[in-house]
mmCIF file of C-alpha atoms in Angstrom:
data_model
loop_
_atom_site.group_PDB
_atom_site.id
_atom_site.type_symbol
_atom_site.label_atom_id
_atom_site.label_comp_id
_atom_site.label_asym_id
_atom_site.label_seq_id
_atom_site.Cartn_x
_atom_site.Cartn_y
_atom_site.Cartn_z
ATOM 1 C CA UNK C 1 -1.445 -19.205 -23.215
ATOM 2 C CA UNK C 2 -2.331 -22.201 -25.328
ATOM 3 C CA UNK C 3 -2.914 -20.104 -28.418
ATOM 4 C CA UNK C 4 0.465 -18.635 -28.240
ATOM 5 C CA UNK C 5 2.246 -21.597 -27.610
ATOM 6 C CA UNK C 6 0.340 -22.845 -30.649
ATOM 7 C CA UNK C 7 1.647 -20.064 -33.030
ATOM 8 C CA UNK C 8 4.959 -20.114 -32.069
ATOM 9 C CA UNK C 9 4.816 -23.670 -32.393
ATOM 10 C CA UNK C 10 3.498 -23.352 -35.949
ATOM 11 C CA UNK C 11 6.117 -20.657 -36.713
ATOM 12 C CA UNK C 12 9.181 -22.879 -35.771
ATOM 13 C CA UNK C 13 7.482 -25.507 -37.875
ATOM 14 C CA UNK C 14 7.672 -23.470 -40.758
ATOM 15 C CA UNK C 15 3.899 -23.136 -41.090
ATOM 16 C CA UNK C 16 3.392 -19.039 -41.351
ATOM 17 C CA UNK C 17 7.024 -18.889 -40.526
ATOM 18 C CA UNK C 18 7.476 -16.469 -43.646
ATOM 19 C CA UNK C 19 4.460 -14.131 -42.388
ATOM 20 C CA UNK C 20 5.513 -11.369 -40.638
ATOM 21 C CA UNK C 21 2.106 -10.125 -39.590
ATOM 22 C CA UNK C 22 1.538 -13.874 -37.809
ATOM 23 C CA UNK C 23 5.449 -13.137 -36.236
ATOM 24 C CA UNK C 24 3.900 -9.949 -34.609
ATOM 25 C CA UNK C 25 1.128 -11.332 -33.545
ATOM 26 C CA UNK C 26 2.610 -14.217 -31.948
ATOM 27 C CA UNK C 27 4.449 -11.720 -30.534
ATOM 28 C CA UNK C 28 1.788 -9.134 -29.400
ATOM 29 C CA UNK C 29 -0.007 -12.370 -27.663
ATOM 30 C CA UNK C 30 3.067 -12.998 -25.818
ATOM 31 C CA UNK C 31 3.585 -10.053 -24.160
ATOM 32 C CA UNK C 32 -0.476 -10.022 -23.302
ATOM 33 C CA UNK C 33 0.361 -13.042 -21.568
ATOM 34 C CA UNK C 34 3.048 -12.060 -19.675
ATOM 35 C CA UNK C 35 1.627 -9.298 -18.545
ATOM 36 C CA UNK C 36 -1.615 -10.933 -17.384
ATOM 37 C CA UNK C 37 0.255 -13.424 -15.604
ATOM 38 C CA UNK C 38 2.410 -10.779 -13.871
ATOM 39 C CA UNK C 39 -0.955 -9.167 -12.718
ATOM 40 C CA UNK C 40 -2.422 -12.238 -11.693
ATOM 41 C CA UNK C 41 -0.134 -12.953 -9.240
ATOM 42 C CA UNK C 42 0.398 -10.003 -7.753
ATOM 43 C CA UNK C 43 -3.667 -10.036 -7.450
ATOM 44 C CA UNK C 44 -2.839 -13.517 -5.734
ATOM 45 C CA UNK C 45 -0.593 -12.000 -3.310
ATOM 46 C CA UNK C 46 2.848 -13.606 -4.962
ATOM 47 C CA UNK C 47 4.730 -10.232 -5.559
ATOM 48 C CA UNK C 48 8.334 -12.400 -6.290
ATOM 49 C CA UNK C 49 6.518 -14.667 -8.984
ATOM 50 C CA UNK C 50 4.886 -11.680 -10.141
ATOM 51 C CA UNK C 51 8.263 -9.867 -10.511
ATOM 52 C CA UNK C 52 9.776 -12.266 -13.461
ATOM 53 C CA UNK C 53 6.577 -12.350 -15.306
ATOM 54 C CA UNK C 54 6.675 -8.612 -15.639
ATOM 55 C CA UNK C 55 9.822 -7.966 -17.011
ATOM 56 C CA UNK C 56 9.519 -10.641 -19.456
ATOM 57 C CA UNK C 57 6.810 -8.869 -20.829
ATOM 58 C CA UNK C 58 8.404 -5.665 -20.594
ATOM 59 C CA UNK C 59 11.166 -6.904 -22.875
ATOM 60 C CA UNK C 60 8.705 -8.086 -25.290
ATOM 61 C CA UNK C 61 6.974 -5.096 -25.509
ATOM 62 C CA UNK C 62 10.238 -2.836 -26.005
ATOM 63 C CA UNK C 63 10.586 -4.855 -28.997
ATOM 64 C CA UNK C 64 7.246 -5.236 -29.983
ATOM 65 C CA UNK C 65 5.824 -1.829 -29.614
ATOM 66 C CA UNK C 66 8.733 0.355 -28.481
ATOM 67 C CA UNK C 67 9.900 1.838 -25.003
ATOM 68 C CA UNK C 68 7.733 4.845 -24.769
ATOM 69 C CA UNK C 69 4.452 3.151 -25.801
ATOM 70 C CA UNK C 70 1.693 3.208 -23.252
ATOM 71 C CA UNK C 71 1.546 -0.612 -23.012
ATOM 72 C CA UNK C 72 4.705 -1.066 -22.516
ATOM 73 C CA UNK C 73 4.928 1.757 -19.747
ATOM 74 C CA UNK C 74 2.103 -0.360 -18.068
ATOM 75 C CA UNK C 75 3.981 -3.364 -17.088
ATOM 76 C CA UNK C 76 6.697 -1.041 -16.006
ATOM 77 C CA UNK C 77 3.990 1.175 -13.930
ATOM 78 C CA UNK C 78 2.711 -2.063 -12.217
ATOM 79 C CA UNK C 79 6.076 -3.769 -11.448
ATOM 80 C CA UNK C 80 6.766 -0.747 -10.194
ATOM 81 C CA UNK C 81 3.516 -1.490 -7.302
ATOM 82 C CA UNK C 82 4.863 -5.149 -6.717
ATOM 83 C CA UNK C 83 8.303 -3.602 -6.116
ATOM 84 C CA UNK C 84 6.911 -0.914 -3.731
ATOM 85 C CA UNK C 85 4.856 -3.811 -1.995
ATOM 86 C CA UNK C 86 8.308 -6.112 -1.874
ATOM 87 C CA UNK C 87 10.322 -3.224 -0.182
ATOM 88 C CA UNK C 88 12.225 -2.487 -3.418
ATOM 89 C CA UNK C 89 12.029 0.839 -2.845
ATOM 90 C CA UNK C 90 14.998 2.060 -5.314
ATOM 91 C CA UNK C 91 13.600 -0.440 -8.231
ATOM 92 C CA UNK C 92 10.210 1.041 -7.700
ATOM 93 C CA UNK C 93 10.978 4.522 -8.029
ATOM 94 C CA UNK C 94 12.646 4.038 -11.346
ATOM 95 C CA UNK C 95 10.123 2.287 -12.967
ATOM 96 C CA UNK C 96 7.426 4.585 -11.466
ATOM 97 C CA UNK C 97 9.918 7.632 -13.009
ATOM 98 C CA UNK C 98 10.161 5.703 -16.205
ATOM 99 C CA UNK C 99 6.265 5.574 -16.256
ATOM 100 C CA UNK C 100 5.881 8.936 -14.983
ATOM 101 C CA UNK C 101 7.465 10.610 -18.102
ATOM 102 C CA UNK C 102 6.376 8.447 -20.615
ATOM 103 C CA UNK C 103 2.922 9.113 -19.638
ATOM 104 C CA UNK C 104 3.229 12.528 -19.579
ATOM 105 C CA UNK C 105 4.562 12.816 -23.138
ATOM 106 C CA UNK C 106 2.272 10.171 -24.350
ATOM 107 C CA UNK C 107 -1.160 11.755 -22.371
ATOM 108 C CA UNK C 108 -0.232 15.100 -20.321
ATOM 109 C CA UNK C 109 -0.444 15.942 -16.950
ATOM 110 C CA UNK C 110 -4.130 15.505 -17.487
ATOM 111 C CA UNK C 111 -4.716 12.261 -17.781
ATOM 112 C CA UNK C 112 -5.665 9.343 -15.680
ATOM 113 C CA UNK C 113 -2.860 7.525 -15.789
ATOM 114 C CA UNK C 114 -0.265 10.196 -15.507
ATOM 115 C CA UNK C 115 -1.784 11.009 -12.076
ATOM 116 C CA UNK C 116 -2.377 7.555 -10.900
ATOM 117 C CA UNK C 117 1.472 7.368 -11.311
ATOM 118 C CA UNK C 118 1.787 10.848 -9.592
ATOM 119 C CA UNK C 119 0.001 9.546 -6.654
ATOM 120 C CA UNK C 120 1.962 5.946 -6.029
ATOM 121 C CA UNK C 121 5.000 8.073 -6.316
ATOM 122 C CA UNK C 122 4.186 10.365 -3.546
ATOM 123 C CA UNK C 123 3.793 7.541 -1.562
ATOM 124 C CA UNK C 124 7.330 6.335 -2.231
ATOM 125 C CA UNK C 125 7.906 9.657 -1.264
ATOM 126 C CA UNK C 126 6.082 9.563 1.527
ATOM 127 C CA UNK C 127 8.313 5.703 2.407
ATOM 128 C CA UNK C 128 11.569 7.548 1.656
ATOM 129 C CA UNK C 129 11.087 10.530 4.143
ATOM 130 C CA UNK C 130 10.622 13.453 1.563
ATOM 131 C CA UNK C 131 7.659 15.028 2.764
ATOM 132 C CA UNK C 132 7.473 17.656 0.916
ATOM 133 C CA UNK C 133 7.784 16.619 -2.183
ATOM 134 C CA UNK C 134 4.892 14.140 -1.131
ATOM 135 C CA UNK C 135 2.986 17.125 -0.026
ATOM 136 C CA UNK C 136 3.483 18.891 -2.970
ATOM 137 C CA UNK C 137 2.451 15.925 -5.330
ATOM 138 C CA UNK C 138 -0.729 15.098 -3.024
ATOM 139 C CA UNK C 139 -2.000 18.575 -2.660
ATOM 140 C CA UNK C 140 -1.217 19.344 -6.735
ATOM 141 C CA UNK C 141 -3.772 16.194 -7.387
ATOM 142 C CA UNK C 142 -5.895 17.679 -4.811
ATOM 143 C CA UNK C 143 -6.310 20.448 -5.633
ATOM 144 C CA UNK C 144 -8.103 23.358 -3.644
ATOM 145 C CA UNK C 145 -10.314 22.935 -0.839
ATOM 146 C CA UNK C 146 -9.683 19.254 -0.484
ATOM 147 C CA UNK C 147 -11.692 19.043 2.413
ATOM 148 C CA UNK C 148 -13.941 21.068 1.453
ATOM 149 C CA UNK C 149 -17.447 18.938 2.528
ATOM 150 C CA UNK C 150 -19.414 20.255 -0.719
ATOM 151 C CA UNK C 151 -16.894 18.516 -3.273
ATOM 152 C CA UNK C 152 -18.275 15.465 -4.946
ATOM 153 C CA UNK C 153 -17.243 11.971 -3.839
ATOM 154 C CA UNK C 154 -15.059 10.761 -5.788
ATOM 155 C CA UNK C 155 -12.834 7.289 -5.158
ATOM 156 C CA UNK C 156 -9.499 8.154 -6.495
ATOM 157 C CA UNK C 157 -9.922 11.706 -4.352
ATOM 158 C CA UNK C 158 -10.696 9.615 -1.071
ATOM 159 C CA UNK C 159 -6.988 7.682 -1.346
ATOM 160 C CA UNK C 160 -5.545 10.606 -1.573
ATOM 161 C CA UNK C 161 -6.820 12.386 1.237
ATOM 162 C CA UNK C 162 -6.300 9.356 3.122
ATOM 163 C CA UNK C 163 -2.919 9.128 1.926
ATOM 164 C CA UNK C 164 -1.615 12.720 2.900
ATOM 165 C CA UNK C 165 -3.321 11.834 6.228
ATOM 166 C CA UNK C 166 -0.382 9.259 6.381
ATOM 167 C CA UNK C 167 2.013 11.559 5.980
ATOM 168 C CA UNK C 168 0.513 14.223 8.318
ATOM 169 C CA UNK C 169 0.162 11.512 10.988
ATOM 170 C CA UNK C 170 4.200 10.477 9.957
ATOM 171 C CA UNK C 171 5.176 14.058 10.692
ATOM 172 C CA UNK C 172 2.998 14.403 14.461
ATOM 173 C CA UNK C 173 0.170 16.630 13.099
ATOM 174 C CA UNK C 174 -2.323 14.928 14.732
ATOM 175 C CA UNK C 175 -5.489 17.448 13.719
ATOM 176 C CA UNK C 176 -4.430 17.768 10.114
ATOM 177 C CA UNK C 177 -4.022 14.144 9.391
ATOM 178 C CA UNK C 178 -7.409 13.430 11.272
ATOM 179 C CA UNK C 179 -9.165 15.899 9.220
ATOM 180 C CA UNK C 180 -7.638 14.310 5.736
ATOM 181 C CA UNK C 181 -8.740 10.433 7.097
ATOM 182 C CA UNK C 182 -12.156 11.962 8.403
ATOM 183 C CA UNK C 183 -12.520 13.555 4.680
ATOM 184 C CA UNK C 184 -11.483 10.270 3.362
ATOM 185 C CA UNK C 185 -14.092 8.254 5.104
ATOM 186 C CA UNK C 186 -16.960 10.926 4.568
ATOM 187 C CA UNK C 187 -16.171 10.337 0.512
ATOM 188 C CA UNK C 188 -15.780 6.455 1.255
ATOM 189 C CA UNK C 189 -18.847 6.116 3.189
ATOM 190 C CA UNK C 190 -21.001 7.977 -0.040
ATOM 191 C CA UNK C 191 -19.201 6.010 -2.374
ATOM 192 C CA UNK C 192 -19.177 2.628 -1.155
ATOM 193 C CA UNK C 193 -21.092 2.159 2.077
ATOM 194 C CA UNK C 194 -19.999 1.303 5.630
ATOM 195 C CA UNK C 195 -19.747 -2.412 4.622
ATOM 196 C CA UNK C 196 -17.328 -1.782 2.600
ATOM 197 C CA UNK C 197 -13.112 -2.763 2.899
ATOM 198 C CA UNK C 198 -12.127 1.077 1.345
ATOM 199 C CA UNK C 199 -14.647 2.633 4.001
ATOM 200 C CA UNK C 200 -12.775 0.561 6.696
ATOM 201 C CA UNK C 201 -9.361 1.689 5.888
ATOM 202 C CA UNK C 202 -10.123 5.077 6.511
ATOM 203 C CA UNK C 203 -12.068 4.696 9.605
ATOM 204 C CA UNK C 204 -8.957 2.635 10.940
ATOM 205 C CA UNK C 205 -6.520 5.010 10.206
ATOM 206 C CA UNK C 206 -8.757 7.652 11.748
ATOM 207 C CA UNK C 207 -8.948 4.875 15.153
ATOM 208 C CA UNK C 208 -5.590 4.908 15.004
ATOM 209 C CA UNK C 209 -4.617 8.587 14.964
ATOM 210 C CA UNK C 210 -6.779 9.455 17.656
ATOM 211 C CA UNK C 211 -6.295 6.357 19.473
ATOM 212 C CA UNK C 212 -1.812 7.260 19.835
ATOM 213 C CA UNK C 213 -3.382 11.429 20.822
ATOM 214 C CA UNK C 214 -4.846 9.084 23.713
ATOM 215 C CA UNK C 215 -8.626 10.174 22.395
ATOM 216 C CA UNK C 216 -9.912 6.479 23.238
ATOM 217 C CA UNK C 217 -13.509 8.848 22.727
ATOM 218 C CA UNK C 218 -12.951 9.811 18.896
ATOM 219 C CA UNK C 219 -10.949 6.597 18.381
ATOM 220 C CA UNK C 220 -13.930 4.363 19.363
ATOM 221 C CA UNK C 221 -16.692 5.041 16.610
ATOM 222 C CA UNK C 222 -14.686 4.568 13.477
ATOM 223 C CA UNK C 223 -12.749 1.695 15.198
ATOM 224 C CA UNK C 224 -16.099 0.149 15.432
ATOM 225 C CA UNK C 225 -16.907 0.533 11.889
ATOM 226 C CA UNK C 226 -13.679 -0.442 10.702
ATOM 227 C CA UNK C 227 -13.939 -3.796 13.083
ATOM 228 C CA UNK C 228 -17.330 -5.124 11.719
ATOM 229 C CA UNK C 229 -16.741 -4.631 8.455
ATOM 230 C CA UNK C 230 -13.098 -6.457 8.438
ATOM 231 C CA UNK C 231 -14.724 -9.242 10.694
ATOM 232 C CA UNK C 232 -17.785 -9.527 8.602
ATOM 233 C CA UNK C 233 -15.943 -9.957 5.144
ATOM 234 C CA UNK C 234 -13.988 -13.142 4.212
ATOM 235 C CA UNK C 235 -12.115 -11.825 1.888
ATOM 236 C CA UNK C 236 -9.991 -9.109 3.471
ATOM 237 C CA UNK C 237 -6.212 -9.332 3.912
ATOM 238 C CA UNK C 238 -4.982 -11.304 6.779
ATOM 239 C CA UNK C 239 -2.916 -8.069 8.043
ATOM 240 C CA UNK C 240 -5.881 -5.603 7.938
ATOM 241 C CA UNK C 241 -8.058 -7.601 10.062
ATOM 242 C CA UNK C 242 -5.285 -7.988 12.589
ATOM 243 C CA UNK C 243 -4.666 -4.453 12.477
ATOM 244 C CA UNK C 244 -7.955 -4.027 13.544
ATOM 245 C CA UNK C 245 -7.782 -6.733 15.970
ATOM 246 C CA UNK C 246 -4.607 -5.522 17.576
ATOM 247 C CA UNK C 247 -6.210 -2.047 17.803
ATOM 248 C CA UNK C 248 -9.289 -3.272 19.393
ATOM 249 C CA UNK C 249 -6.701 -4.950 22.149
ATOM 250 C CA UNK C 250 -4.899 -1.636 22.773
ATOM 251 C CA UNK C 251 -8.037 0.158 23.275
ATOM 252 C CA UNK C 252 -9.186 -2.593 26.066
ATOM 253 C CA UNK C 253 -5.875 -3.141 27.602
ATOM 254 C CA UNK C 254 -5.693 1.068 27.731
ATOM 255 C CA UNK C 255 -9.087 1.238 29.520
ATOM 256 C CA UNK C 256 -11.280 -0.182 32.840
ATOM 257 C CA UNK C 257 -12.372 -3.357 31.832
ATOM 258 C CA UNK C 258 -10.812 -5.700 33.419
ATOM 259 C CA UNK C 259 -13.457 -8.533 32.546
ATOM 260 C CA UNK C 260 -11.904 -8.041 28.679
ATOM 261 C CA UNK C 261 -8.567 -7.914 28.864
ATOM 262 C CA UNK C 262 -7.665 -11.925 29.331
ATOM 263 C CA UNK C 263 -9.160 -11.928 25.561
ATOM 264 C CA UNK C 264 -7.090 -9.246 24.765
ATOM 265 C CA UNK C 265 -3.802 -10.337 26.088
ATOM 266 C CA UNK C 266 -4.928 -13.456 24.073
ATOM 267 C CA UNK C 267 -5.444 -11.571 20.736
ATOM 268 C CA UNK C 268 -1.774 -10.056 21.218
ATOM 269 C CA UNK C 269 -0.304 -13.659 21.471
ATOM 270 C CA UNK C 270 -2.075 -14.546 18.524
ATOM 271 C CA UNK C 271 -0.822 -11.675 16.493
ATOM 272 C CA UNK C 272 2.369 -12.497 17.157
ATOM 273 C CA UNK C 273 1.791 -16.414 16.118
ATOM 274 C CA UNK C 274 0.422 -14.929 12.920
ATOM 275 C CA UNK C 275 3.677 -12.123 12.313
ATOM 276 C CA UNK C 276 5.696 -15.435 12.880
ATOM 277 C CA UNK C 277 3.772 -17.475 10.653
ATOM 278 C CA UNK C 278 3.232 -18.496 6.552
ATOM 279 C CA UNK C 279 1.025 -16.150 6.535
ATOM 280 C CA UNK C 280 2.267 -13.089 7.514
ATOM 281 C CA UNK C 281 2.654 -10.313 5.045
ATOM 282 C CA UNK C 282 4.479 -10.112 2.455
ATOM 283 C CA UNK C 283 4.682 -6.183 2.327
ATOM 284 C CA UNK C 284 7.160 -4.539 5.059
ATOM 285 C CA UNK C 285 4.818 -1.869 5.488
ATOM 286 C CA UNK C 286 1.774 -3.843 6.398
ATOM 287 C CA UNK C 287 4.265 -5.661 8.797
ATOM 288 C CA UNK C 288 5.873 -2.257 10.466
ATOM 289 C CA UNK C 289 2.120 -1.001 11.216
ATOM 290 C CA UNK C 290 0.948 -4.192 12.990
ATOM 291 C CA UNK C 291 4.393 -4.324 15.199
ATOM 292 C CA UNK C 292 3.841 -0.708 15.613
ATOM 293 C CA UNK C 293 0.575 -1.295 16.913
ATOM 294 C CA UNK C 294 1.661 -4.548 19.073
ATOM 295 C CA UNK C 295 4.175 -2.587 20.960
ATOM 296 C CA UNK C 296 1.517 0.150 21.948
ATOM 297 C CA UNK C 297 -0.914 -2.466 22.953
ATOM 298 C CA UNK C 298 1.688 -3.971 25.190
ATOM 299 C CA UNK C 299 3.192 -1.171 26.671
ATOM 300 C CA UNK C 300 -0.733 -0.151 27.854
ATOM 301 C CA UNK C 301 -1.027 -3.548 29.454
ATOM 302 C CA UNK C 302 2.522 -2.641 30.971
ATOM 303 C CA UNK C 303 3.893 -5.874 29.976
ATOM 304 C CA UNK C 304 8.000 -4.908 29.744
ATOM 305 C CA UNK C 305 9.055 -7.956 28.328
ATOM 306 C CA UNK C 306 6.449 -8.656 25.624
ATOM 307 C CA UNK C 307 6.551 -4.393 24.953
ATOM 308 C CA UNK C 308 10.539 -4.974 24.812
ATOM 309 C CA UNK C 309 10.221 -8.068 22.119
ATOM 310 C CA UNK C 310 7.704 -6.176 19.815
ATOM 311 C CA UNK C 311 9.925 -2.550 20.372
ATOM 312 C CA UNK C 312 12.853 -4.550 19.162
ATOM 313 C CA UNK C 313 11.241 -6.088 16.717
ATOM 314 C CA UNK C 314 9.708 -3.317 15.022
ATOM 315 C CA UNK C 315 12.832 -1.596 15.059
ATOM 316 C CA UNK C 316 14.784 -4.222 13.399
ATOM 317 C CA UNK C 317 11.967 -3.932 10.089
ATOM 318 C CA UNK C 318 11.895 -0.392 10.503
ATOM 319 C CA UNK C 319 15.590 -0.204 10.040
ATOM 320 C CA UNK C 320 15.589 -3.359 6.911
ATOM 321 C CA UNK C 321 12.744 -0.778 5.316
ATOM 322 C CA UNK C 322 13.202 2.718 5.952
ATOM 323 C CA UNK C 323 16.689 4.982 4.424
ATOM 324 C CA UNK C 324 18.566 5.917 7.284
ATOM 325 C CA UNK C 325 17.443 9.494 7.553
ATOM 326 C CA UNK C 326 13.461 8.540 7.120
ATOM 327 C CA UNK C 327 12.171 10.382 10.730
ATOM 328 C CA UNK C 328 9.989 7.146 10.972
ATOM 329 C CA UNK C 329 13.042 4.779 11.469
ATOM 330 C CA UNK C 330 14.684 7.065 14.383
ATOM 331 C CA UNK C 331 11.157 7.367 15.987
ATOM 332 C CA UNK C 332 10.583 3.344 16.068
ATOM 333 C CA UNK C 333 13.901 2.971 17.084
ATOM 334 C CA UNK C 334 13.118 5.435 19.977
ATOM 335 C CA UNK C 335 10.086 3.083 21.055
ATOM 336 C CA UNK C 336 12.672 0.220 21.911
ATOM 337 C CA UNK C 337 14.841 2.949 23.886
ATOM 338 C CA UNK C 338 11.585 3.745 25.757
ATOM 339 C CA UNK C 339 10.608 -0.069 26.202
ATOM 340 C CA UNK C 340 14.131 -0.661 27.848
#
C-alpha cells in the first residue's frame, strides 16, 4: 500500500509523471491492492467492507487490463462469494454469470476456474429454488459414479457431493442426500483426517439428515465426530460450533436422559443469546440453519412458547432470504403454523 501511494505520489509531483510504463504500473499495483484488501476482509469475516474494496479494484482493472481479462474476472468471481454470503442473491448471480463466461472463453469448460464458478453458481441455484438446474450443474462436475467408493479423494469432489446432498436433503430425499454427505465425509476423512473442520461439515450435515428422519442411531456417530472436532479447534466459526451444539441439545432433549437435559435447555438459551448478539453471523444462511435447528430442539423438549419464538423467527429470515416460490421458505413458514 505504501509503495503505491509512493508512486502516485511521485507521479502527481511530476517525477515519472511523463512515463507511461511507471503510470501502468502505479496502476497495476493499485488494483493488486484493492483486491487484496477486498480478500482480506472477507477472510476477516467483514463481507460489507469487503464489498467497496472489490469494486474499486474491479474498475481499475477494466481500465487497466480490460473487462474480459482473467484478473479482472477474479475480483468479480469473489465479490460475487461476499455477495452470496451477504444475502445479495441477485448481485451475486450476475457477477458469478459475468465470471462464468469470461472464464469459459478465456480457459474452457475445462479449467479450474471455470468449474469453481460452475459450482458456487449451483449453489445460488440451489438458494433460489431451481433444483434442477443445480442438479444438472452438480452432477455435470461430477461426473459418473460419484459415489462410486473406488474414485480417488479428491477435495473439490467432496464439496460437491456434500453440496448436492443439500439440495437432496432441501427437496425430502432423505437416502439420496445421506448417501452424497456419507460420500463426502468418506473423501474428507482420506483427505484431511477426522480432526479436521472440512471432515466435520460433512459428518454434521450427515447428523443432521438422519437426525430430522428421527434416526437418533445413524445421527449419533458422525454427530460425535463433528462435535469434537468443532470443540477441539479454536478457530472455527462461531455458527458451526453452535450448530453442533444446538444439534447435540436436540438429540438429548429427543431422548431418555433426563440427568442431561437441564444442560441442554441451557445450551438452547445460550444459542439464542448468541443469534441476538455481536456476534452472530453475518451470512443469512448460517443464521436460517441454526434457527432451523433451535426450533426442532425445542419442539422435542415440547416447550410451545420457546418452539413458537424460534418458528417465528426462522420464518421471518426465511422469508428476508429466500424468493417467494423457494419450497424452503413455504416449508419454514409451515414450522411456525405447526408451532401454533
Amino acid at each position: 500500500i505504501l509503495y503505491v501511494a509512493a508512486l502516485f505520489h511521485d507521479i502527481g509531483k511530476g517525477r515519472g509523471g511523463d512515463d507511461p510504463s511507471r503510470v501502468e504500473r502505479g496502476r497495476r499495483g493499485l488494483a493488486s491492492v484493492l483486491h487484496n484488501r477486498g480478500y482480506l476482509r472477507h477472510r476477516r469475516g467483514d463481507a460489507a467492507g469487503a464489498i467497496p474494496a472489490l469494486g474499486r479494484a474491479i474498475a481499475v482493472k477494466r481500465t487497466v487490463f480490460g473487462a474480459d481479462h482473467p484478473k479482472t474476472l477474479n475480483s468479480i468471481y469473489l465479490r460475487g462469494v461476499v455477495l452470496l454470503g451477504l444475502g445479495q442473491v441477485d448481485a451475486a448471480e450476475a457477477d458469478y454469470r459475468v465470471a462464468l463466461d469470461g472464464y469459459r472463453k478465456a480457459h474452457g469448460e475445462a479449467s479450474l476456474r471455470y468449474r469453481e464458478t460452475l459450482a458456487e453458481l449451483a449453489v445460488l441455484e440451489l438458494d433460489r429454488g431451481r433444483y434442477a438446474e443445480a442438479e444438472r450443474a452438480f452432477q455435470s462436475l461430477l461426473g459418473a459414479d460419484a459415489l462410486s467408493p473406488a474414485r480417488t479423494p479428491d477435495s473439490q469432489q467432496a464439496i460437491l457431493l456434500n453440496n448436492l446432498g443439500s439440495l437432496y436433503e432441501e427437496r425430502g430425499d432423505v437416502d439420496r442426500a445421506a448417501a452424497h454427505y456419507a460420500a463426502s465425509l468418506a473423501q474428507r476423512r482420506v483427505l484431511f483426517g477426522d480432526a479436521a473442520i472440512a471432515t466435520a461439515r460433512a459428518a454434521h450435515n450427515l447428523a443432521r439428515v438422519w437426525m430430522g428422519a428421527g434416526r437418533v442411531d445413524l445421527a449419533l456417530p458422525p454427530h460425535r465426530l463433528a462435535l469434537a472436532a468443532r470443540e477441539a479447534d479454536a478457530g472455527v466459526k462461531a455458527e458451526e460450533r453452535w450448530s453442533s451444539r444446538l444439534l447435540d441439545a436436540w438429540i438429548v432433549l429427543a431422548g431418555q436422559d433426563q440427568g442431561a437435559q437441564a444442560a441442554a435447555r441451557a445450551t438452547l438459551a445460550a444459542a439464542e443469546a448468541f443469534l441476538d448478539g455481536a456476534d452472530a453471523p453475518q451470512s443469512p444462511r448460517a443464521t436460517i440453519g441454526l434457527l432451523r435447528l433451535l426450533e426442532s430442539a425445542h419442539a422435542a423438549d415440547a416447550n410451545a412458547t420457546a418452539r413458537r419464538r424460534a418458528a417465528q423467527r426462522l420464518a421471518d429470515a426465511s422469508a428476508a432470504f429466500y424468493p417467494e416460490s423457494h419450497p424452503m421458505r413455504a416449508r419454514d413458514r409451515a414450522r411456525l403454523v405447526g408451532a401454533r
